Coordinates of C-alpha atoms in Angstrom, one line a residue:
S1 CA 72.5 44.7 85.2
A2 CA 75.0 47.3 85.6
S3 CA 73.9 46.2 89.2
T4 CA 75.6 42.8 88.8
L5 CA 78.8 43.0 87.6
P6 CA 80.7 39.4 86.9
S7 CA 83.6 39.5 89.5
L8 CA 85.9 36.9 87.3
A9 CA 85.2 39.7 84.0
M10 CA 86.8 42.6 86.8
K11 CA 89.5 40.9 88.1
V12 CA 90.8 40.4 85.0
L13 CA 90.8 44.1 84.5
S14 CA 94.4 45.7 84.6
T15 CA 96.8 48.4 83.5
L16 CA 99.3 49.6 83.2
A17 CA 102.5 50.8 86.0
I18 CA 101.5 53.8 86.6
A19 CA 103.1 56.5 89.5
A20 CA 102.3 57.3 92.4
S21 CA 102.0 60.7 91.3
A22 CA 99.7 60.4 88.2
S23 CA 97.4 63.0 87.1
L24 CA 93.7 62.6 87.5
Q25 CA 93.8 62.0 83.6
S26 CA 95.9 59.3 83.0
T27 CA 94.3 57.6 86.3
Y28 CA 91.5 58.0 83.9
Q29 CA 92.3 57.1 81.4
R30 CA 93.2 53.7 82.1
L31 CA 89.9 53.4 84.0
L32 CA 88.3 53.7 80.1
D33 CA 90.7 51.7 79.1
D34 CA 89.5 48.9 81.5
I35 CA 85.8 49.5 80.6
T36 CA 86.1 49.0 77.3
A37 CA 88.7 45.9 77.8
W38 CA 85.8 44.2 80.0
A39 CA 83.2 46.2 76.8
K40 CA 85.4 43.2 74.6
T41 CA 84.9 40.0 77.3
N42 CA 81.6 40.5 77.1
G43 CA 81.7 40.2 73.0
D44 CA 80.6 44.5 72.9
E45 CA 83.2 46.7 70.5
V46 CA 83.1 49.9 72.2
A47 CA 84.0 53.3 72.4
I48 CA 84.1 55.8 75.1
Q49 CA 85.2 59.6 76.4
I50 CA 85.6 61.5 79.3
G51 CA 85.5 65.2 79.0
W52 CA 86.4 66.7 83.4
V53 CA 86.8 70.4 84.2
S54 CA 87.8 71.8 87.6
G55 CA 89.0 75.0 88.7
N56 CA 92.9 73.7 88.5
E57 CA 92.3 71.2 85.1
T58 CA 90.9 70.5 81.9
F59 CA 90.6 67.1 80.0
S60 CA 89.8 64.9 78.1
V61 CA 90.0 61.0 77.4
A62 CA 89.4 58.8 75.0
S63 CA 89.3 54.9 74.7
G64 CA 88.2 51.8 72.7
Q65 CA 87.8 51.3 69.0
V66 CA 85.1 53.1 66.5
T67 CA 83.9 51.5 63.2
D68 CA 83.4 53.6 60.3
R69 CA 81.9 52.4 56.9
Q70 CA 83.6 49.2 57.4
S71 CA 87.6 50.6 59.0
R72 CA 87.9 50.9 62.7
R73 CA 90.8 53.2 64.2
P74 CA 91.2 54.0 67.3
A75 CA 88.1 56.9 69.7
T76 CA 90.1 60.2 70.4
P77 CA 88.6 62.6 72.5
D78 CA 88.2 64.7 69.0
D79 CA 85.6 62.3 69.3
T80 CA 81.4 63.4 68.5
F81 CA 78.8 61.4 70.1
L82 CA 75.1 61.6 70.8
Y83 CA 73.5 62.8 74.1
G84 CA 70.0 61.8 74.0
S85 CA 68.0 63.8 77.0
G86 CA 71.3 65.4 78.5
T87 CA 70.0 67.6 75.8
K88 CA 67.7 68.3 78.0
P89 CA 69.4 71.1 80.2
V90 CA 70.7 73.3 77.3
T91 CA 66.7 73.5 76.3
A92 CA 66.0 74.2 79.8
A93 CA 68.7 76.4 79.9
A94 CA 67.2 78.3 76.6
V95 CA 64.1 78.9 77.8
M96 CA 65.5 80.6 81.5
R97 CA 67.8 83.1 79.7
L98 CA 64.2 84.2 77.6
V99 CA 63.0 84.7 81.3
D100 CA 66.2 86.3 82.9
T101 CA 65.0 88.8 79.6
G102 CA 61.7 88.9 80.4
A103 CA 60.5 87.5 77.4
V104 CA 58.7 84.5 78.7
G105 CA 57.5 83.9 81.9
L106 CA 57.1 80.8 84.3
N107 CA 53.5 81.5 85.2
D108 CA 52.5 82.3 81.7
T109 CA 51.3 79.3 80.1
L110 CA 52.7 77.6 77.2
A111 CA 50.3 78.2 74.8
Q112 CA 50.1 81.6 74.9
H113 CA 54.2 80.7 73.9
V114 CA 53.9 77.8 70.6
D115 CA 49.9 78.6 69.7
P116 CA 50.8 80.7 67.1
L117 CA 54.2 78.2 65.6
L118 CA 51.6 75.3 66.7
R119 CA 48.6 77.4 64.2
R120 CA 51.2 78.4 62.0
D121 CA 52.6 75.1 60.8
N122 CA 50.2 72.3 62.2
G123 CA 46.9 74.3 61.9
T124 CA 46.6 73.7 65.6
S125 CA 47.0 74.3 69.5
M126 CA 47.0 73.3 72.4
V127 CA 43.7 73.4 73.5
G128 CA 43.1 70.9 69.8
L129 CA 46.7 68.8 70.4
F130 CA 46.3 67.8 74.6
G131 CA 43.0 70.0 75.4
S132 CA 41.1 72.8 77.3
T133 CA 43.2 71.1 80.8
L134 CA 46.6 70.7 79.4
A135 CA 46.8 74.5 77.4
K136 CA 46.9 75.4 81.1
A137 CA 49.7 74.5 81.8
T138 CA 52.5 77.0 82.6
V139 CA 55.9 77.1 81.3
G140 CA 57.5 76.9 84.3
Q141 CA 55.7 73.4 85.0
V142 CA 56.8 71.9 81.6
L143 CA 59.9 72.7 82.8
R144 CA 59.4 71.2 85.9
M145 CA 57.6 67.9 83.9
A146 CA 54.6 69.1 86.6
G147 CA 52.2 69.6 82.9
G148 CA 51.2 66.5 83.1
T149 CA 52.3 66.5 79.2
P150 CA 51.8 63.0 78.6
D151 CA 55.4 61.1 75.8
F152 CA 56.3 59.8 72.7
E153 CA 58.0 57.2 74.1
D154 CA 56.2 56.3 77.9
A155 CA 55.3 51.8 77.9
G156 CA 52.4 52.8 75.7
A157 CA 54.2 54.6 73.4
D158 CA 56.9 52.3 72.3
P159 CA 56.1 51.3 69.6
F160 CA 56.3 54.3 68.1
D161 CA 60.1 54.5 68.9
R162 CA 60.8 51.8 67.7
Q163 CA 58.7 53.0 64.4
V164 CA 61.2 56.4 63.6
F165 CA 63.9 54.5 64.4
E166 CA 63.3 51.3 61.7
G167 CA 61.7 54.5 59.0
G168 CA 65.8 56.5 60.7
D169 CA 66.0 57.7 56.7
K170 CA 63.3 59.5 56.5
E171 CA 62.6 63.0 58.0
W172 CA 60.1 63.1 61.5
P173 CA 58.8 65.8 61.6
V174 CA 59.2 67.1 65.8
Y175 CA 54.9 67.6 65.2
S176 CA 54.4 63.8 64.0
F177 CA 56.1 63.4 67.6
I178 CA 54.2 65.5 70.0
R179 CA 50.7 64.5 67.6
Y180 CA 52.4 60.5 68.6
A181 CA 52.1 62.4 72.6
A182 CA 48.9 64.1 72.6
T183 CA 47.1 60.6 71.1
Q184 CA 48.3 59.6 75.0
P185 CA 46.3 59.7 78.2
P186 CA 47.5 62.7 79.8
L187 CA 50.1 61.9 83.4
C188 CA 47.8 64.2 85.3
D189 CA 45.4 67.9 85.6
P190 CA 49.2 70.6 86.0
G191 CA 50.6 70.9 88.5
Q192 CA 49.3 68.1 90.8
C193 CA 52.2 65.1 89.9
T194 CA 55.3 64.9 88.3
G195 CA 56.2 63.1 85.4
Y196 CA 59.0 62.0 83.2
S197 CA 58.3 63.4 80.1
S198 CA 60.3 64.3 76.9
A199 CA 57.0 65.0 74.5
A200 CA 57.7 68.5 77.1
Y201 CA 61.2 69.9 76.5
E202 CA 59.9 70.0 72.5
L203 CA 57.2 71.6 73.4
L204 CA 60.3 73.4 74.7
G205 CA 61.9 74.2 72.1
L206 CA 59.0 75.1 70.0
V207 CA 59.4 78.1 72.6
V208 CA 62.5 79.4 72.2
A209 CA 62.0 79.1 68.2
A210 CA 59.0 81.2 68.9
H211 CA 61.1 83.9 70.4
Q212 CA 63.9 83.3 67.8
P213 CA 64.3 85.8 65.2
S214 CA 65.6 84.5 62.8
V215 CA 63.1 81.5 63.2
A216 CA 60.6 81.1 59.8
T217 CA 59.9 77.9 60.5
Y218 CA 60.9 75.7 64.3
T219 CA 63.8 74.1 61.7
D220 CA 65.4 77.3 61.7
L221 CA 66.2 77.2 65.7
N222 CA 70.1 77.7 66.7
L223 CA 70.1 76.3 70.4
T224 CA 73.3 77.5 70.4
T225 CA 72.5 80.6 70.3
A226 CA 69.0 80.6 72.0
A227 CA 71.3 79.0 75.2
L228 CA 74.6 79.8 74.8
P229 CA 76.6 83.4 75.3
D230 CA 79.9 82.0 74.2
P231 CA 79.2 79.2 71.9
T232 CA 83.2 79.6 71.4
R233 CA 83.9 77.7 74.7
M234 CA 82.4 74.7 73.3
P235 CA 82.8 74.6 69.8
S236 CA 81.9 70.9 69.0
L237 CA 78.5 71.9 70.9
Q238 CA 75.5 71.4 67.8
F239 CA 72.3 70.8 67.9
L240 CA 70.4 68.8 65.1
G241 CA 68.0 69.8 63.4
Q242 CA 65.6 68.3 60.8
H243 CA 67.8 67.8 57.6
G244 CA 70.1 65.5 56.9
P245 CA 72.0 62.2 57.9
L246 CA 73.6 62.2 61.6
S247 CA 77.0 61.9 60.0
Q248 CA 77.5 65.1 58.9
A249 CA 78.7 65.9 62.8
L250 CA 79.1 62.3 64.2
T251 CA 81.6 61.0 63.9
A252 CA 82.1 58.8 66.5
P253 CA 79.0 55.9 65.2
G254 CA 77.0 54.9 67.6
W255 CA 75.9 51.0 68.0
A256 CA 71.8 50.4 69.0
V257 CA 71.2 47.0 71.6
N258 CA 68.3 48.1 73.4
P259 CA 65.3 44.9 72.0
L260 CA 62.7 48.2 72.1
W261 CA 64.5 49.1 68.7
G262 CA 66.2 46.3 67.3
S263 CA 69.7 45.0 68.3
G264 CA 72.5 45.7 66.0
V265 CA 71.6 48.9 64.3
V266 CA 74.1 51.1 63.5
V267 CA 73.2 55.0 64.2
Q268 CA 75.0 56.9 61.4
N269 CA 73.1 58.1 58.2
Q270 CA 69.8 57.6 59.7
T271 CA 68.3 60.9 59.6
A272 CA 69.1 64.1 62.2
S273 CA 65.5 64.0 62.8
I274 CA 64.7 60.5 64.5
L275 CA 66.3 61.8 67.9
G276 CA 63.3 64.1 68.5
W277 CA 64.8 67.7 68.4
T278 CA 64.8 69.0 71.4
C279 CA 64.4 66.2 74.1
G280 CA 67.5 65.0 72.7
N281 CA 69.4 66.1 69.5
M282 CA 73.1 67.0 71.1
V283 CA 75.7 65.9 68.9
G284 CA 79.2 66.9 70.2
R285 CA 82.6 66.2 72.1
A286 CA 82.3 65.2 76.3
Q287 CA 85.6 67.4 77.3
D288 CA 82.0 70.5 75.8
V289 CA 79.4 68.8 77.8
A290 CA 81.0 69.0 80.2
Q291 CA 81.7 72.6 80.3
F292 CA 78.6 73.6 79.2
F293 CA 77.4 72.0 82.8
W294 CA 80.5 74.3 84.4
D295 CA 79.1 77.2 83.0
L296 CA 75.6 76.1 84.6
L297 CA 76.5 74.7 88.0
G298 CA 79.7 75.3 87.7
P299 CA 82.0 78.6 89.7
S300 CA 82.0 79.8 86.4
D301 CA 83.8 83.4 85.9
S302 CA 80.9 82.8 82.1
R303 CA 77.8 82.3 84.2
L304 CA 74.9 81.2 81.3
V305 CA 71.8 82.5 83.9
S306 CA 71.4 84.2 87.1
D307 CA 71.2 83.3 90.1
E308 CA 67.7 83.9 90.1
S309 CA 66.8 81.3 87.4
L310 CA 69.6 78.2 88.3
A311 CA 67.4 78.8 92.0
F312 CA 64.7 77.2 89.8
M313 CA 66.4 74.6 88.4
R314 CA 68.1 73.4 91.3
D315 CA 65.0 72.8 93.2
Y316 CA 64.0 68.7 92.9
K317 CA 61.7 68.1 93.5
P318 CA 60.2 64.1 94.0
M319 CA 58.7 62.4 90.9
T320 CA 55.4 60.8 91.8
T321 CA 54.3 59.0 88.4
G322 CA 55.8 57.0 85.6
W323 CA 59.0 55.4 85.9
G324 CA 60.5 58.3 86.5
K325 CA 58.9 57.3 90.9
L326 CA 60.0 53.9 90.5
A327 CA 63.7 55.1 90.4
H328 CA 63.2 57.4 92.6
I329 CA 64.2 60.8 90.1
N330 CA 64.4 63.9 91.9
Y331 CA 63.9 66.6 89.3
G332 CA 64.2 70.2 88.8
A333 CA 63.9 71.4 85.7
G334 CA 65.9 70.2 83.1
L335 CA 68.2 68.9 85.6
M336 CA 67.9 65.8 88.1
I337 CA 70.4 64.4 90.6
N338 CA 71.8 61.7 90.2
R339 CA 73.9 58.7 91.8
A340 CA 76.4 56.8 90.9
A341 CA 77.1 54.3 93.1
F342 CA 75.2 50.8 92.5
K343 CA 75.3 50.5 96.1
L344 CA 75.7 53.2 99.7
D345 CA 75.7 52.2 103.5
N346 CA 76.6 54.3 106.2
T347 CA 79.7 52.8 105.9
T348 CA 81.4 55.0 102.9
D349 CA 81.4 58.6 101.5
W350 CA 77.9 59.0 100.1
H351 CA 78.5 63.1 98.9
Y352 CA 81.0 61.4 96.1
A353 CA 77.9 59.4 94.7
Y354 CA 76.2 62.3 93.9
Y355 CA 75.9 65.1 91.2
E356 CA 73.4 67.3 89.5
G357 CA 72.9 66.5 85.4
H358 CA 71.8 64.3 83.2
G359 CA 72.0 61.3 82.2
G360 CA 71.1 60.3 77.9
E361 CA 70.0 57.1 76.5
T362 CA 69.4 57.6 73.0
Y363 CA 69.1 55.0 69.6
G364 CA 73.4 53.5 69.9
F365 CA 74.3 55.9 73.0
S366 CA 74.1 56.8 76.6
S367 CA 76.0 58.9 78.1
N368 CA 76.0 60.5 82.5
Q369 CA 76.7 64.4 82.9
G370 CA 76.7 67.0 85.2
F371 CA 78.2 68.9 88.5
S372 CA 79.5 67.7 91.2
T373 CA 80.4 69.2 94.6
K374 CA 82.5 67.5 96.3
A375 CA 84.3 67.4 93.2
Q376 CA 84.1 70.5 92.5
A377 CA 83.7 69.7 89.0
A378 CA 81.5 69.2 85.9
F379 CA 82.6 65.7 83.4
S380 CA 80.7 64.2 80.8
I381 CA 81.2 60.3 79.9
V382 CA 79.6 58.8 77.0
T383 CA 80.1 55.8 74.9
N384 CA 78.5 54.8 71.9
T385 CA 76.0 51.8 73.3
D386 CA 72.6 52.6 74.3
N387 CA 73.6 49.7 77.0
T388 CA 74.2 51.9 79.6
T389 CA 75.9 49.6 81.4
Y390 CA 79.0 50.8 80.5
S391 CA 78.5 54.2 81.5
A392 CA 77.4 53.9 84.7
V393 CA 79.5 51.8 85.7
A394 CA 83.0 54.4 84.4
A395 CA 80.9 57.3 86.0
C396 CA 81.0 55.0 89.2
R397 CA 84.9 53.9 88.9
M398 CA 85.7 57.6 88.1
M399 CA 84.0 59.0 91.6
V400 CA 85.8 55.5 92.9
A401 CA 88.5 57.4 91.2
L402 CA 88.8 60.7 92.7
A403 CA 88.2 59.4 96.5
E404 CA 91.6 56.9 96.1
T405 CA 93.4 60.3 94.3
R406 CA 92.8 62.0 97.8
G407 CA 93.5 60.1 99.6
E408 CA 90.3 58.9 100.7
Q409 CA 88.3 55.0 100.2
V410 CA 84.9 54.4 99.1
D411 CA 83.0 51.3 97.9
Y412 CA 80.1 52.1 95.7
G413 CA 79.6 48.8 94.6
C414 CA 81.0 48.5 91.4
G415 CA 85.4 47.9 92.1
R416 CA 87.9 49.9 92.7
V417 CA 90.3 52.0 91.3
I418 CA 93.7 50.6 93.5
I419 CA 96.2 53.2 93.1
N420 CA 99.5 52.9 94.7
P421 CA 103.2 53.3 92.8
V422 CA 103.5 50.5 91.4
D423 CA 100.0 49.5 89.6
T424 CA 96.9 50.6 88.8
V425 CA 94.6 48.3 89.1
V426 CA 90.2 47.5 89.0
V427 CA 89.2 45.2 91.5

C-alpha cells in the first residue's frame, strides 16, 4: 500500500542533475520520472501527468509510456486521461450556476426538477424509485451527499460495478445505474446523515439536463457549456455521453488492476456509458483540469459561480456513514478536503498537506486534483492505472518538493525531494 512504500525501491530512484535555481516545472518533471521508474521496479508501466496553475506560472509535465494498440510511445502533456469522480465538482458547479440564475433553488426537492425526465424517459419518478421519504431530499442535500441516496457502488452493489465493466462493449443508460442504486437500502432519511453516493451526482446531472433548452433526452446534455462560462480556457475537457468508445476522446489507455473489476484489462474501447455519466465522465488533460479548479477555487479573473454559491460548496462537514466516515472525509458540495500526506506530526508544517478538491478513481485511472491555499495554486495529477498508490505518492511528493523550493522542509512520509546545485533525489 501507499503507506508502506518499500524503502529500497524509493532509495534507488534518482534524477538527473539540475541547478539549484531550477524551475518548479523542471522539479516536477523529475519527480514524475522518479515515480514512473519506481513503478517499473514494481512491474507496472504507467503514464502520469501533472497540470499546475498559479498566479505566476502555468505548466504541465508528463512521464512514462502510453501503450496504444500494441505500439508504445512516451506520454506527453497533451495526452488525455479519465478522471472518475473528479467530474463531481464540475457537475456541482453546473447546478450552482443554475442556482445563481434562480432556475433552481437549494431548498427545492430534487423530484421537482428530475421527475419530468424520469417520467418521460423511464416511466418512473423519485417516489417510484426511492420511495416517498427519499423523494423529499432537496437539491442542496443531494449536492452535499446528505440526501440519503444509496449508491450503485456501495459494498453491497459492487457486483453491478463489475457487471458494467465486463459488459463494457454495450450501452449502459444512466437509468440502469440509478435503478440499481434504488434497489439498495437508503443511507438515511434526507438530512440525517452524510454518505458518499455517485448515484446522487447522476441525479444532479438530470437536474442540469432538465434546464438545458437543447436537451431532448439526458444524453444530449452538454456539461461543458452548463458548467464552464468560457470552455476555451479548458479546451481538452469533454464529458462523455452514452455513445461511442472511450477512445473517441481518450489518448492514454488505462489499466484496470482493481480485483473487484478484473485485473489486467485495458480501458480504451469500452463504451463511454460505463463511466456513469455526470458522476464520472470527464476526460481531458491535467492542465485543463487544474485550470478548472483555479477558476472555481483560486483567485481567478474568470470565476465559475457566485461567492455565495462557492461558500455553499466549501462548507465542509464530516461524513457520518459508509466508507466516507471510515476515511474521515469532510465533504462540501462536490468538493472535499484532501490530504497529500501519509503521515503528519507536530514537527512539520501541515499546511502544504491539505487542499480542497476531489479525488477520482475509475476503471483504469486514478487522479488527485484541487486548489492548495498554502501553494496558492491549482493542480491535477492523473495516471492511467486504478492502483491509487502512484497518484497519491505523486501528490505527496509534489507538495514536499514545493516546500523544498521555498527553502522549507516537510516530512509527509512519502520521501523527500532534495534540491541542491548537484542533484535532485528522492529518498
